[in-house]
PDB file of C-alpha atoms in Angstrom:
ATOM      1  CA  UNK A  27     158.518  87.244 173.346  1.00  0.00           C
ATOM      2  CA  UNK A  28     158.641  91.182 173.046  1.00  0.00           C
ATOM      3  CA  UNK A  29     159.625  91.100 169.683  1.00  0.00           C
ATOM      4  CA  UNK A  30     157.255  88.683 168.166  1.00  0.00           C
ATOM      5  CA  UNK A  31     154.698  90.616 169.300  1.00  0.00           C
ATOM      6  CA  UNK A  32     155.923  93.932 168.225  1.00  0.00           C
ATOM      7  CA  UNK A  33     157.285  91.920 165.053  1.00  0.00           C
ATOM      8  CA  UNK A  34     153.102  90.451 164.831  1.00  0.00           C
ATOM      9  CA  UNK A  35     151.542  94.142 165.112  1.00  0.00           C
ATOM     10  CA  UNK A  36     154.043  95.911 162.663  1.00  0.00           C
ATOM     11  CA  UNK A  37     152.690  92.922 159.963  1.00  0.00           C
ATOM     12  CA  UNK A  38     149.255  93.421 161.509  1.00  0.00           C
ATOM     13  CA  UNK A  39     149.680  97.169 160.637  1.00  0.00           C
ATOM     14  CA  UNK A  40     151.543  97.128 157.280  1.00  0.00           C
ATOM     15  CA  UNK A  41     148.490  94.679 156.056  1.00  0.00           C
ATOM     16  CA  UNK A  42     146.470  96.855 157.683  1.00  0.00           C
ATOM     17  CA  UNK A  43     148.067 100.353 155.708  1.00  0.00           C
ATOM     18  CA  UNK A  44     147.613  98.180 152.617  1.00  0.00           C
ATOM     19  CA  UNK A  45     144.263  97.756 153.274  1.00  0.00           C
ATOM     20  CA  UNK A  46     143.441 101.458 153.441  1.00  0.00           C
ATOM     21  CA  UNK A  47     145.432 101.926 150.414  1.00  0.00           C
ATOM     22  CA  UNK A  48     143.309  99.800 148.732  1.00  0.00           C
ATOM     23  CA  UNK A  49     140.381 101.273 149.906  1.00  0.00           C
ATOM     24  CA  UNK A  50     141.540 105.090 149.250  1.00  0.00           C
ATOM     25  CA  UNK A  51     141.948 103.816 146.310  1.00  0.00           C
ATOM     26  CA  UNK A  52     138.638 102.287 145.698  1.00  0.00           C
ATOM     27  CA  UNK A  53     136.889 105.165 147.494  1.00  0.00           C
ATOM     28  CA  UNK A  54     138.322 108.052 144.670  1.00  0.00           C
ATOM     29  CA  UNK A  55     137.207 105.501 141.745  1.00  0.00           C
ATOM     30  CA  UNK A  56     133.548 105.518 142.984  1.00  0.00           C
ATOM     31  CA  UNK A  57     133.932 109.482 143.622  1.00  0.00           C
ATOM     32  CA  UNK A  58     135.407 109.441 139.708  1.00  0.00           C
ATOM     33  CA  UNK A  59     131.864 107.212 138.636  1.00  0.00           C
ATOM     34  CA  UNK A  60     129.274 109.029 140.543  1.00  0.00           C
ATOM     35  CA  UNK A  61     130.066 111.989 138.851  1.00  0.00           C
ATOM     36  CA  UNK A  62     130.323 110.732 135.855  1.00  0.00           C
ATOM     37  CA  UNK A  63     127.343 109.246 136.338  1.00  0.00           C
ATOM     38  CA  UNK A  64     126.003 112.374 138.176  1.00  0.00           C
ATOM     39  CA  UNK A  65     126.622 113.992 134.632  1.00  0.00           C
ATOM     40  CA  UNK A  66     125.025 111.132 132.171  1.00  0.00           C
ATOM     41  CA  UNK A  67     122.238 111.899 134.227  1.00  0.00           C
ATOM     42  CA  UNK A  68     121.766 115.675 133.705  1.00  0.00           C
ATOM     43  CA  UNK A  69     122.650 114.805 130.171  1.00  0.00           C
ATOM     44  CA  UNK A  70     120.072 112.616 129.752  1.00  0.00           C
ATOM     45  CA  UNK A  71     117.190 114.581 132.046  1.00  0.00           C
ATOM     46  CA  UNK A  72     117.992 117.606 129.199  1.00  0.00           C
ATOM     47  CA  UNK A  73     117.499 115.140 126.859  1.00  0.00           C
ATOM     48  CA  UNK A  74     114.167 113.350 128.162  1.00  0.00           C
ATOM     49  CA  UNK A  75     112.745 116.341 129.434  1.00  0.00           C
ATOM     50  CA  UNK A  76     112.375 117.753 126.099  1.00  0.00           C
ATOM     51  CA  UNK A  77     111.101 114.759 124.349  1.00  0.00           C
ATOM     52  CA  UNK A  78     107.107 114.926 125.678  1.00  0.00           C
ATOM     53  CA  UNK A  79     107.017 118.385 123.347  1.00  0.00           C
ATOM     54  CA  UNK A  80     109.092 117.084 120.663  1.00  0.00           C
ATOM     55  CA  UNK A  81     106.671 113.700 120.661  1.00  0.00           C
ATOM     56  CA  UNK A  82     103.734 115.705 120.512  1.00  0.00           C
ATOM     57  CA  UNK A  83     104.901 118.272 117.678  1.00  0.00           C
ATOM     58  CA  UNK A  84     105.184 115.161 115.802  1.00  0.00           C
ATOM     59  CA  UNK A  85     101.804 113.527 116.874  1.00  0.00           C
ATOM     60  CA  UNK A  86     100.058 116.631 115.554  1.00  0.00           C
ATOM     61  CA  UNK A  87     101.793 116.641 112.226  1.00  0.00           C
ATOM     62  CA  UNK A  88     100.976 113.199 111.726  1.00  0.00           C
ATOM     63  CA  UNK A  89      97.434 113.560 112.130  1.00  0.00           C
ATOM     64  CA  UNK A  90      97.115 116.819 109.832  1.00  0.00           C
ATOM     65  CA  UNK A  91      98.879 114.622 107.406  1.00  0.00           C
ATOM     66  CA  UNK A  92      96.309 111.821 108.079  1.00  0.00           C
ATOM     67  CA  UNK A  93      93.662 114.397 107.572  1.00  0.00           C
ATOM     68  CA  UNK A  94      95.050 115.142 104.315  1.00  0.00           C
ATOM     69  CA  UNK A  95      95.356 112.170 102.991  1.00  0.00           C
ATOM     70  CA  UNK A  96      91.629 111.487 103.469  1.00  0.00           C
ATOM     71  CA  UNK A  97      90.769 114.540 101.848  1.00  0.00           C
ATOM     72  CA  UNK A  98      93.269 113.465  99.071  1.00  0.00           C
ATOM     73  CA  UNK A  99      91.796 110.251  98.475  1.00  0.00           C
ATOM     74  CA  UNK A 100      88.399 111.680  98.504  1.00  0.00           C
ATOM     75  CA  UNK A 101      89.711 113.678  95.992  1.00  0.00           C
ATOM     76  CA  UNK A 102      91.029 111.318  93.643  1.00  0.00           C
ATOM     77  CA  UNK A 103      87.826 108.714  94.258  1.00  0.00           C
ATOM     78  CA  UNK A 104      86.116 112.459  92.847  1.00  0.00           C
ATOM     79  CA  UNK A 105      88.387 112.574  89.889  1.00  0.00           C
ATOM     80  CA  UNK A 106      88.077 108.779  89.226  1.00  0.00           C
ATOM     81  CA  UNK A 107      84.245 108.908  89.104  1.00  0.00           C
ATOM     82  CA  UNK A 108      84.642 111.992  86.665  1.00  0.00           C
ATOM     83  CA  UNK A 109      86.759 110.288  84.637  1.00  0.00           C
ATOM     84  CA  UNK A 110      84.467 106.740  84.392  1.00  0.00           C
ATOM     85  CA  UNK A 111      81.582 109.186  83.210  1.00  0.00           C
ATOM     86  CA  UNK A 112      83.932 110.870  80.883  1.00  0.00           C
ATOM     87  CA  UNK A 113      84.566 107.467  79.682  1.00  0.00           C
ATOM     88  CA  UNK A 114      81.309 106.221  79.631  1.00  0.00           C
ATOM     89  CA  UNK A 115      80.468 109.535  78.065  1.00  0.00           C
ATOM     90  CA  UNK A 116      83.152 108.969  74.926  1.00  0.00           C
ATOM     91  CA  UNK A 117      81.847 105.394  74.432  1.00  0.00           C
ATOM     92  CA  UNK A 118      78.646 106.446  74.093  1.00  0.00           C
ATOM     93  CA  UNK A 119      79.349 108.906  71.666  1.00  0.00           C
ATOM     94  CA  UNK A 120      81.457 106.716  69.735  1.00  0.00           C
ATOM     95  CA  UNK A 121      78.460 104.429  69.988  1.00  0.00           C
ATOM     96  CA  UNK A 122      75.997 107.166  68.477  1.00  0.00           C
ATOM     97  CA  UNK A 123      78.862 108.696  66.010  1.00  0.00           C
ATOM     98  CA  UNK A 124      78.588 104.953  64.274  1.00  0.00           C
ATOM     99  CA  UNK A 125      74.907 104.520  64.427  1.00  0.00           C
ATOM    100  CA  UNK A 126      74.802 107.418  62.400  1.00  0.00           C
ATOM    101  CA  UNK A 127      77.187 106.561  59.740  1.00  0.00           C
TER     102      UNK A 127
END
């Protein structure tokens, strides 16, 4: 009766060492992926943390080049209207040129 119990808690304690294993085991893979994780982290705080200054560099240039772009098609609207009376101008010359002939 001795030895089935002794033969019980040496199987009780080998399943129990495998256990632990197992866990070790388990316990030095999460210690591997929080610091890998630990370091995606930092990597991506450097990242992020310079993005609000980046974003509004950007914002700014895009509005001056809004701005400029109105003040370009004012422009051209300008040289358009020029251009019509230039036209208008030549037709009516061409107009008086053949009245005269």
């Amino acid at each position: 009766m001795l030895t089935a119990v002794v033969i019980i808690n040496l199987l009780i304690s080998g399943v129990c060492f495998y256990i632990a294993a197992k866990v070790w085991k388990i316990r030095g893979t999460i210690a591997r992926l929080e610091i890998r994780i630990a370091g995606m982290e930092r990597r991506s705080s450097n990242v992020l943390s310079k993005s609000p200054d980046f974003l509004g560099k950007r914002q700014q240039g895009t509005r001056q080049l809004r701005r400029r772009y109105q003040q370009l098609e004012l422009q051209l609207q300008q040289v358009q209207q020029l251009l019509g009376l230039l036209g208008f101008g030549r037709m009516l010359w061409s107009r008086r040129d053949r009245r005269l002939r």
